[in-house]
Coordinates of C-alpha atoms in Angstrom, one line a residue:
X1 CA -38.1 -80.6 5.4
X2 CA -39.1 -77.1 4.6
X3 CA -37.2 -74.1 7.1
X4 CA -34.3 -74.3 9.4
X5 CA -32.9 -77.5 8.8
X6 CA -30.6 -77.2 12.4
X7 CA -34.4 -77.0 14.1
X8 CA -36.9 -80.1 13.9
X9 CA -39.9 -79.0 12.8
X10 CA -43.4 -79.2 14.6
X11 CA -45.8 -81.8 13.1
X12 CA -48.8 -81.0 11.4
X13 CA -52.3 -81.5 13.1
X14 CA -52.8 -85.2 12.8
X15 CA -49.5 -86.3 11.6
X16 CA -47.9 -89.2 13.5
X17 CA -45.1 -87.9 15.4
X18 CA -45.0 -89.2 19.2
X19 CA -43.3 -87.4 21.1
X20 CA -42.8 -83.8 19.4
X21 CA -39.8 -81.7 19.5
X22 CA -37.2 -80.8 22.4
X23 CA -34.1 -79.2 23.4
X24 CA -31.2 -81.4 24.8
X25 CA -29.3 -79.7 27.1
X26 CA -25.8 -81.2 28.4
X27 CA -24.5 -80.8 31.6
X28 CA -21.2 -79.3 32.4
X29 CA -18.8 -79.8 35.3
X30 CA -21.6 -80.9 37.6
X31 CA -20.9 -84.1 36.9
X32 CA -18.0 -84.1 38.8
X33 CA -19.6 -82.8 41.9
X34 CA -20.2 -86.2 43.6
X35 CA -23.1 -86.5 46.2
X36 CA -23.4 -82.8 46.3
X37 CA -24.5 -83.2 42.5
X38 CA -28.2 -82.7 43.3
X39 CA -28.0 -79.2 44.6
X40 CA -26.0 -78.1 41.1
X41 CA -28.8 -79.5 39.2
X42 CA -31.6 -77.8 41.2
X43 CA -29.8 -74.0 41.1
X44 CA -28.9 -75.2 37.1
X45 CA -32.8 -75.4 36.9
X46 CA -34.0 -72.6 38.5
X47 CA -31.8 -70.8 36.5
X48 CA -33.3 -72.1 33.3
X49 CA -36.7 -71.1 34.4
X50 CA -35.6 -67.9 35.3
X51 CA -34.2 -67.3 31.7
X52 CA -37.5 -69.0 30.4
X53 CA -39.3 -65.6 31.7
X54 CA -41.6 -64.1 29.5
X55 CA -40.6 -66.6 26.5
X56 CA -44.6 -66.1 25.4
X57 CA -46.0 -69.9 26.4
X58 CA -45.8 -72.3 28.5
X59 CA -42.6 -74.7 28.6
X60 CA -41.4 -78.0 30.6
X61 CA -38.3 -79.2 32.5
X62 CA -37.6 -82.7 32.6
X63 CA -34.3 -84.4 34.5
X64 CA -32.2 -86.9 33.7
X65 CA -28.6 -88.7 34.0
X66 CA -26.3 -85.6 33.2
X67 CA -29.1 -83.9 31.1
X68 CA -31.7 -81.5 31.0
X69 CA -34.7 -81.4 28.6
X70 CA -36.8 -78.7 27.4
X71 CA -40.0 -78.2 25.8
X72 CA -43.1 -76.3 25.5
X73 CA -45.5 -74.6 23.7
X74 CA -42.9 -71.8 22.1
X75 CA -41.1 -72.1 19.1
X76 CA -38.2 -74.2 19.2
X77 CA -35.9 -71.3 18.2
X78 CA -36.8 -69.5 21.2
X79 CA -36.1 -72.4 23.9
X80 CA -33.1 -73.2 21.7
X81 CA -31.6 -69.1 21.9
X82 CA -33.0 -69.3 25.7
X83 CA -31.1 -72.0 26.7
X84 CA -27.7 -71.4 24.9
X85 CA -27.4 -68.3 27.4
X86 CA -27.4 -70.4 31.2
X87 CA -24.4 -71.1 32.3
X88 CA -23.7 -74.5 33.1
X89 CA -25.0 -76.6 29.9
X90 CA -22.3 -77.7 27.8
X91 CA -24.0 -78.0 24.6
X92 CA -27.7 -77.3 23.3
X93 CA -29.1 -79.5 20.8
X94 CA -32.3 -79.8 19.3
X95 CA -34.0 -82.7 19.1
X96 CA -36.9 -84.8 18.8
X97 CA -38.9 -87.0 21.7
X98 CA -39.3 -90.8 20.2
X99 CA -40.6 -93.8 22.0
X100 CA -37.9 -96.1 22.5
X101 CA -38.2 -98.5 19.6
X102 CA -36.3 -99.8 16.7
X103 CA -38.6 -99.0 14.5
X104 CA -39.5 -95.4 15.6
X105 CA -36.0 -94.7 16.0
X106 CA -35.0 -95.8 12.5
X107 CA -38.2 -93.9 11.1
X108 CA -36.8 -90.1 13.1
X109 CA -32.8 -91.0 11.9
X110 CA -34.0 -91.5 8.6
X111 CA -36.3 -88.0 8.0
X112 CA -34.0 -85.9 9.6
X113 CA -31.1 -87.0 7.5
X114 CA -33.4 -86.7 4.2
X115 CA -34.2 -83.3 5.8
X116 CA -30.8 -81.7 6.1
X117 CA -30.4 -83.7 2.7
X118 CA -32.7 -81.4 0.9
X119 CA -31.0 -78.6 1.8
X120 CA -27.6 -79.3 2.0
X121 CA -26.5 -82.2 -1.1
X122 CA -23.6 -84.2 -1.1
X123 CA -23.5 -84.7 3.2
X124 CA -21.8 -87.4 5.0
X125 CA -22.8 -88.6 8.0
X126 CA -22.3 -90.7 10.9
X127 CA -24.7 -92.4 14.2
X128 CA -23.3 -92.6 17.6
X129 CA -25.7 -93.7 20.1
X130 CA -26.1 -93.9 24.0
X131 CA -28.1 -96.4 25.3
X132 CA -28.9 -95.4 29.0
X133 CA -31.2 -98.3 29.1
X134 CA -29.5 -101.5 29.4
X135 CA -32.6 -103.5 28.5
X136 CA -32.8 -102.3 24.4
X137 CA -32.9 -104.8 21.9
X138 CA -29.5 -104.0 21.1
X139 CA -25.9 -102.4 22.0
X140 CA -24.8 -99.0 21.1
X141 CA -22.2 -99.9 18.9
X142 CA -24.5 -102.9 17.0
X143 CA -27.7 -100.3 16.7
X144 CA -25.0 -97.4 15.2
X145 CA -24.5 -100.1 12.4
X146 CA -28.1 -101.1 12.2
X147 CA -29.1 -97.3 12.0
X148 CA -26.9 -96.3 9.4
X149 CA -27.2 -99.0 7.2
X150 CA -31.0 -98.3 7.4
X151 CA -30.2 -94.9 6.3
X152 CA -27.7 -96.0 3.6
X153 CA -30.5 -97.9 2.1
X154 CA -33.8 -95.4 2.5
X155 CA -31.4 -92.1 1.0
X156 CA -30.0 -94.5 -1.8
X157 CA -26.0 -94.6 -0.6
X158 CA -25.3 -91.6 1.7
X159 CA -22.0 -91.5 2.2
X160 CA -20.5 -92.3 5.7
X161 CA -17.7 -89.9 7.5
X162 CA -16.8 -91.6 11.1
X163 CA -13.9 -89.5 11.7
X164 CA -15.1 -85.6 10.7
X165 CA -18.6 -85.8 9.2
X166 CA -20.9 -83.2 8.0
X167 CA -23.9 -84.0 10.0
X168 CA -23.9 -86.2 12.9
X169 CA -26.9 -88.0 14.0
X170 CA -26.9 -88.9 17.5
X171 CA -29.4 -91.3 19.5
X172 CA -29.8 -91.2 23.3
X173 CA -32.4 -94.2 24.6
X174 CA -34.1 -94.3 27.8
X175 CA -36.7 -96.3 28.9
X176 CA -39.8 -94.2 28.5
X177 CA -38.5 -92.1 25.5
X178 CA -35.1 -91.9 23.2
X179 CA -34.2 -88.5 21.7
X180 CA -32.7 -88.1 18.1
X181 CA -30.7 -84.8 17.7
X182 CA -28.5 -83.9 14.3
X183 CA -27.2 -80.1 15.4
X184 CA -25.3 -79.2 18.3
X185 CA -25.1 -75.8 19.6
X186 CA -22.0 -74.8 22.0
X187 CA -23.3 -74.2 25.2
X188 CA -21.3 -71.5 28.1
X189 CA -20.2 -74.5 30.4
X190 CA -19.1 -73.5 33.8
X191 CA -20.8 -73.8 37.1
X192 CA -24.0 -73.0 37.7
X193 CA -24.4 -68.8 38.5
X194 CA -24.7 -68.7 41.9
X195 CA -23.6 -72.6 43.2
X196 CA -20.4 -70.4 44.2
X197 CA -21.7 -67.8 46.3
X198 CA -22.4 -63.8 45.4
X199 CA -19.6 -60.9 44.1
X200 CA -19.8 -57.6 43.4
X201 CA -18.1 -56.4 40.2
X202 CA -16.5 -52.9 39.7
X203 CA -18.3 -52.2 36.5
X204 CA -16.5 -49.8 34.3
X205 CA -17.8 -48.9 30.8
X206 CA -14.7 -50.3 28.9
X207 CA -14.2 -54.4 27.2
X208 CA -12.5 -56.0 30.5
X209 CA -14.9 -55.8 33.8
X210 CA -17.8 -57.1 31.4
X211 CA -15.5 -60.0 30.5
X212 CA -14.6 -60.4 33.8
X213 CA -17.5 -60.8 35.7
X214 CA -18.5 -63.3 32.6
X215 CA -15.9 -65.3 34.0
X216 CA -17.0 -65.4 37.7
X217 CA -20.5 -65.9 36.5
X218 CA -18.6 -69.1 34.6
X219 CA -17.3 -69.9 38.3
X220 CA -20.7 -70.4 39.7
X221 CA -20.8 -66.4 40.9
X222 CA -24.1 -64.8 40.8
X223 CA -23.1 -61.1 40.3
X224 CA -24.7 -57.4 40.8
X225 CA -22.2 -54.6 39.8
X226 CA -21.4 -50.9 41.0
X227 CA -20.2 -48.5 38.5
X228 CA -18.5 -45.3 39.8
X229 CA -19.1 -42.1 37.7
X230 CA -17.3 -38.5 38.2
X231 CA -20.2 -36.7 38.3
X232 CA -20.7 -34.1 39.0
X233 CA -17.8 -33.0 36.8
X234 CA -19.0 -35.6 33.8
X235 CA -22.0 -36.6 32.0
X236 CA -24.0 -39.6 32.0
X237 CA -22.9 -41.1 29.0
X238 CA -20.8 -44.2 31.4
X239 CA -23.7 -44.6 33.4
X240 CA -26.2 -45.7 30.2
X241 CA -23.1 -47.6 29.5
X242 CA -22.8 -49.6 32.4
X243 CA -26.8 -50.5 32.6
X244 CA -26.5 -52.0 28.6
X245 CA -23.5 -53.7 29.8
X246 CA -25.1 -54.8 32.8
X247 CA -28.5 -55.6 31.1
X248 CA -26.6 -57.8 28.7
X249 CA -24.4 -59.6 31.0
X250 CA -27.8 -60.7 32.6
X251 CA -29.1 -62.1 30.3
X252 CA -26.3 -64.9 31.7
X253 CA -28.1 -65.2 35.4
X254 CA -30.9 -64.1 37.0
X255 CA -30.8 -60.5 37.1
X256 CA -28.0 -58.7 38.7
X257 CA -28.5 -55.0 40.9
X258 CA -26.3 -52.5 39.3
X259 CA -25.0 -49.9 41.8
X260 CA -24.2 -45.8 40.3
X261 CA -21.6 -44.2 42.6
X262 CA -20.6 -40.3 41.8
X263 CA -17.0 -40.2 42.6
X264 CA -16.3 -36.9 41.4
X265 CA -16.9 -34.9 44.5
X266 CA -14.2 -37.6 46.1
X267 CA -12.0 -37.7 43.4
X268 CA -11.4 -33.7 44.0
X269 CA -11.4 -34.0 47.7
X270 CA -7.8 -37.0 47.2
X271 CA -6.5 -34.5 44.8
X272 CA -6.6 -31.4 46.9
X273 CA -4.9 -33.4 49.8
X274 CA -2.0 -34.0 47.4
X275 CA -2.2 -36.9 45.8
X276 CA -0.2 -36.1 42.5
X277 CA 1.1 -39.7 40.8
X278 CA -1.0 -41.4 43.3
X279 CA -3.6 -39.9 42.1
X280 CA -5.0 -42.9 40.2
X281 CA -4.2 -45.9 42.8
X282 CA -6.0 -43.5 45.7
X283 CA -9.1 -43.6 43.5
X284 CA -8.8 -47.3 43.1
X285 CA -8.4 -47.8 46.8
X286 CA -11.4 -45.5 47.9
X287 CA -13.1 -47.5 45.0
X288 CA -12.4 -51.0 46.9
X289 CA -13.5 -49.3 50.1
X290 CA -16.6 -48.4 48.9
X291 CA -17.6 -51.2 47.0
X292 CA -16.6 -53.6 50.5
X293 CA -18.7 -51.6 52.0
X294 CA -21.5 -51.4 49.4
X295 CA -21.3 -55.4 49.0
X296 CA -23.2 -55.8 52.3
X297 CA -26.3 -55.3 51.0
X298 CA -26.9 -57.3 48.3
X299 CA -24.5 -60.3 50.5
X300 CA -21.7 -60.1 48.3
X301 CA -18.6 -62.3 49.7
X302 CA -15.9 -60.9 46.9
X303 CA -15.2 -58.5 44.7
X304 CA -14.7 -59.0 41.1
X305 CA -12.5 -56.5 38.4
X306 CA -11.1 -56.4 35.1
X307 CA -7.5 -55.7 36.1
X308 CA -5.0 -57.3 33.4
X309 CA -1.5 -57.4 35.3
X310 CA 0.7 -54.6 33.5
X311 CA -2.0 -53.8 30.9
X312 CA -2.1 -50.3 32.0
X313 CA 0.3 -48.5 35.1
X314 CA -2.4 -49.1 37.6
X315 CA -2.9 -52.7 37.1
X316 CA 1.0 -53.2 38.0
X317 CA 1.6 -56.2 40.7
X318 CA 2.9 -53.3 43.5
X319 CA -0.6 -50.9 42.5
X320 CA -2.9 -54.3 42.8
X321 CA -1.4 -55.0 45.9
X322 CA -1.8 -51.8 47.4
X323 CA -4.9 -51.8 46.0
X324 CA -6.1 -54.9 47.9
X325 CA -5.1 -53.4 51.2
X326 CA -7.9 -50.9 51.3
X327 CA -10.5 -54.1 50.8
X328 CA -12.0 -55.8 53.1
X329 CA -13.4 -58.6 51.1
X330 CA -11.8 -60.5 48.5
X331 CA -10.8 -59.0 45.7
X332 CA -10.9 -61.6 42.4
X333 CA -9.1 -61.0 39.2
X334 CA -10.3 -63.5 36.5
X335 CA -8.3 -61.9 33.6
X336 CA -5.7 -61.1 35.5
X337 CA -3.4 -63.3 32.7
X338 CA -5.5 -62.4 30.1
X339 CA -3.9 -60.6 26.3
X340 CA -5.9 -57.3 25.6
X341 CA -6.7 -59.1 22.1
X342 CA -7.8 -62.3 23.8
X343 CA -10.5 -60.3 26.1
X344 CA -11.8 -57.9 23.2
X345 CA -12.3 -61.9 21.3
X346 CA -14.6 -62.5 24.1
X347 CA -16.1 -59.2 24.9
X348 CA -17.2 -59.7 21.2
X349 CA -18.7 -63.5 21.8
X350 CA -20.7 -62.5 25.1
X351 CA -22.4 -59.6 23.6
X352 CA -20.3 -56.8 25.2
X353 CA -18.3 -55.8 22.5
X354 CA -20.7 -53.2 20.9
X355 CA -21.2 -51.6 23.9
X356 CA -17.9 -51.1 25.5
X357 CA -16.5 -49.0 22.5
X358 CA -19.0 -46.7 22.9
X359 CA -18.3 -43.1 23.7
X360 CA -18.3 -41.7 27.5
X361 CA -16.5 -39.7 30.3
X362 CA -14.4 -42.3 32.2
X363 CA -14.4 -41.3 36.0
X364 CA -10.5 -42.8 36.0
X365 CA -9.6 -40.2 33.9
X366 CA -11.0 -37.5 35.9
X367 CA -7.8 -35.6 37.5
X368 CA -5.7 -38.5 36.1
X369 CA -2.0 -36.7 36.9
X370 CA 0.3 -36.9 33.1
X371 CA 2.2 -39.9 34.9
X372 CA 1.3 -42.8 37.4
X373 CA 3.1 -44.1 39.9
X374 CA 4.1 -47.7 38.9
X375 CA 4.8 -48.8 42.7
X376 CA 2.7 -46.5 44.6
X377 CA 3.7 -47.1 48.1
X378 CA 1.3 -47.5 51.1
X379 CA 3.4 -44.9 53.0
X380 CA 2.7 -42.1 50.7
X381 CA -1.1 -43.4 50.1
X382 CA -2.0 -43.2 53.8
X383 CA -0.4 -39.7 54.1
X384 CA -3.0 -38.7 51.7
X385 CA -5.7 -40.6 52.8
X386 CA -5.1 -39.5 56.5
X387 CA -5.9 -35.7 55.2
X388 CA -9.5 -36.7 54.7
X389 CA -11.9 -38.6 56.8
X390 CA -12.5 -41.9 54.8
X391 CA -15.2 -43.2 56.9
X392 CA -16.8 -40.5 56.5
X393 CA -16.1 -40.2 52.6
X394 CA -17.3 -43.6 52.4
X395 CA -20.8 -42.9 53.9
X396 CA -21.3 -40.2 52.1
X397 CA -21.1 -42.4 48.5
X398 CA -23.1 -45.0 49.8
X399 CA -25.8 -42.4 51.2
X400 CA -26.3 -41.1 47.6
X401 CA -25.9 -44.6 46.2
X402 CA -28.8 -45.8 42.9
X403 CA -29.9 -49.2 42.6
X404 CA -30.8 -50.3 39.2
X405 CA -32.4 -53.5 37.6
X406 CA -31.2 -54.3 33.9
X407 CA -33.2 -56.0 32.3
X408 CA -35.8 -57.5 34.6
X409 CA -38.9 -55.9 33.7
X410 CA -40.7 -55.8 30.3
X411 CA -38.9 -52.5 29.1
X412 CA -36.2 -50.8 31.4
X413 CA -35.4 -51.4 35.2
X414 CA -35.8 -49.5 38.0
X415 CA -33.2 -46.7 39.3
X416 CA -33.2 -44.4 42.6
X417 CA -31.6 -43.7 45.9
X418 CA -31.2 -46.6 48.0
X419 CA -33.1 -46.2 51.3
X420 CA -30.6 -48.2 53.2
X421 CA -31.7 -51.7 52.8
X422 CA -30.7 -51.8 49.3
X423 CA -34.3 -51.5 48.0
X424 CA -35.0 -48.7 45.5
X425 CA -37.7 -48.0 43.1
X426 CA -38.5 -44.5 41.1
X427 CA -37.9 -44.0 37.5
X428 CA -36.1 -46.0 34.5
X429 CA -32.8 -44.3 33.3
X430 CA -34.6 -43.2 30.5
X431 CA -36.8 -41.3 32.6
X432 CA -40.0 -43.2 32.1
X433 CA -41.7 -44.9 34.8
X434 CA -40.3 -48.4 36.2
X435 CA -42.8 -51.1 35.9
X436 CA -41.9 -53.3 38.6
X437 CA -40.1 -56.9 39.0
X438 CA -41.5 -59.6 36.8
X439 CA -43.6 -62.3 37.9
X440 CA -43.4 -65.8 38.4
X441 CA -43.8 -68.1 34.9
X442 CA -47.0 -70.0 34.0
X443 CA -46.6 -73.5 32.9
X444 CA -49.0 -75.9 31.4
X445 CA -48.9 -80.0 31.8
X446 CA -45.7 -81.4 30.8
X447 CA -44.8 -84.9 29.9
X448 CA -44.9 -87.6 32.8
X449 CA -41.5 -86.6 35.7
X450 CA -40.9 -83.1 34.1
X451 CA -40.4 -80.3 36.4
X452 CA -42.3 -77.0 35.4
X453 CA -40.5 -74.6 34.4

């Protein structure tokens, strides 16, 4: 089998192949979600489809017990990289559509393992099979025998591995159709984005608010983001930083809003009313304030940050608490137990990596005093706070407020000052025109109960 071996390959005009290639996709935790199961799957799908956008053909959706099934006129590759990025599949594995009979099913076992053969000598393998439909000519255990005894004889001894092998050959039957798959691609898991309600994520250019909102996206959170700059008084650099973060960290859900706030004027404002070793955690708490009040518009019901208790003197347990005092929503700390070297590992895995060590001016740093206060106490914080007008302060960031859109048009999203609503469209970051939302996907037949996708 000439290419990829880990991908079936299309059949030639006129060759005998019913059925055609496919992508297995294996549900997660849904399983577990009883009666309410149903609505998982739906959200699961439409997030699929969503990711399917502007994949360059037309592609299917097709439900069944605790799996999904892809297809389309695309290359498999492309529904196979698609999929592997929607949270809530547990594995994606390539596969081929078969009617459900012995001899079909003996024929597809047998030319994949002669396929993987050719390019990889000296495998072992193994069958497991999963027959959904009680009615097949035989059990699972009795057709894994039949099957690789079949393929013992056609690719003259191949030797069998039960316990680790090298290529595993597995066989799911149904009624209409049986799939054969022999790779298996680690899927995210999680909950579907979005089955868990909306957050807002204080987006920072560094590795751990990428990482974390990850996680809440794992959690079934669909997120948008706000990043807060200190412009005036720095450049732009963290705000390109925090739409390729953001752009990437769609790529997980359907796409998120990302929020610019300049903080700088603010920032000045807390340290002219004396805020000295507070200096940082009054930031942090005019941040929260902001961001609770920023995360009406797109119906946010948390707030999500990167805080790592006692990473840095900010993130101590007195500063987070005094922290969450000045929110009014919920505020969510996924890595909150989390080893610096364990959320660089998966900064590195989601894509983030390359972007977070990136140079930029870090508003945080902006006016940072030489040392923090490790237990700042509310006392002192309100004294400061009570020398400005916050509600006032507050409005005043929000009034200025752009809205972006990583990632959902064909080149860059859009970016301007919000109107109020939380609607915004002018110019791409880059300064070229924004070319509007993407539309909705096209799809052509598909096989007999699919969904379009």
């Amino acid at each position: 089998m000439p290419g990829d071996p880990s991908i079936p390959s299309v059949p030639s005009p006129g060759t005998p192949r019913p059925g055609g290639p496919c992508v297995l996709l294996k549900h997660g935790e849904i399983f577990l979600r009883g009666r309410n199961r149903h609505r998982f799957t739906e959200r699961l799908h439409d997030n699929l489809r969503s990711a399917l956008q502007g994949i360059g053909g037309s592609t299917w959706i097709k439900s069944g017990q605790d799996v999904t099934v892809l297809g389309g006129e695309v290359p498999l590759e492309d529904l196979v990289e698609r999929a592997r990025r929607v949270i809530g599949f547990n594995s994606v594995e390539p596969a081929l559509r078969v009617p459900s009979t012995v001899a079909d099913l003996t024929t597809a076992a047998v030319d994949a393992l002669a396929g993987v053969r050719a390019e990889r000598p000296g495998i072992s393998f193994a069958v497991r099979v999963k027959r959904r439909d009680k009615s097949f000519e035989m059990t699972s255990s009795q057709f894994e025998r039949f099957l690789g005894a079949r393929v013992q004889e056609a690719l003259g001894g191949l030797p069998v591995n039960l316990s680790s092998p090298d290529v595993r050959v597995s066989v799911e039957i149904d009624r209409k159709e049986s799939y054969v798959s022999w790779t298996r691609h680690q899927g995210p898991g999680g909950l579907p984005v979005g089955s868990s309600g909306r957050a807002l994520v204080l987006l920072s250019g560094g590795y751990d608010s990428p990482v974390a909102a990850y996680r809440a996206m794992r959690r079934g959170l669909r997120c948008d983001f706000v990043h807060f700059t200190g412009a005036p008084y720095t450049n732009a650099a963290s705000v390109y930083k925090a739409y390729a973060l953001a752009r990437e960290l769609n790529r997980y859900q359907p796409g998120g809003q990302l929020h610019v706030i300049a903080l700088g004027h603010a920032q000045k404002q807390l340290a002219i009313a004396g805020a000295g070793r507070l200096q940082v955690v009054a930031q942090r708490r005019l941040m929260v304030r902001a961001a609770s009040a920023l995360a009406g518009r797109p119906r946010a019901e948390a707030l999500v940050t990167g805080d790592s208790l006692g990473q840095v003197a900010s993130q101590t347990l007195a500063n987070m608490a005094a922290v969450d005092e000045a929110a009014t929503l919920p505020v969510l700390r996924p890595l909150v137990g989390w080893e610096k070297q364990e959320i660089i590992d998966e900064a590195r895995s989601i894509g983030t990596a390359e972007i977070s060590v990136l140079p930029d001016e870090d508003c945080c740093k902006l006016l940072a005093p030489p040392r923090v206060s490790l237990r700042a106490g509310l006392t002192g914080l309100r004294t400061v706070e009570k020398r400005l007008d916050l509600d006032d302060v507050v409005a005043g960031l929000l009034r200025e407020v752009q809205v972006m859109y990583p990632g959902e048009t064909g080149g860059d999203g859009e970016t301007g000052a919000d109107d109020g609503d939380g609607e915004a469209c002018a110019d791409g970051p880059d300064g070229g025109p924004a070319s509007g939302r993407p539309g909705p996907a096209v799809c052509a037949a598909e096989p007999s109960g699919a969904v379009p996708s």
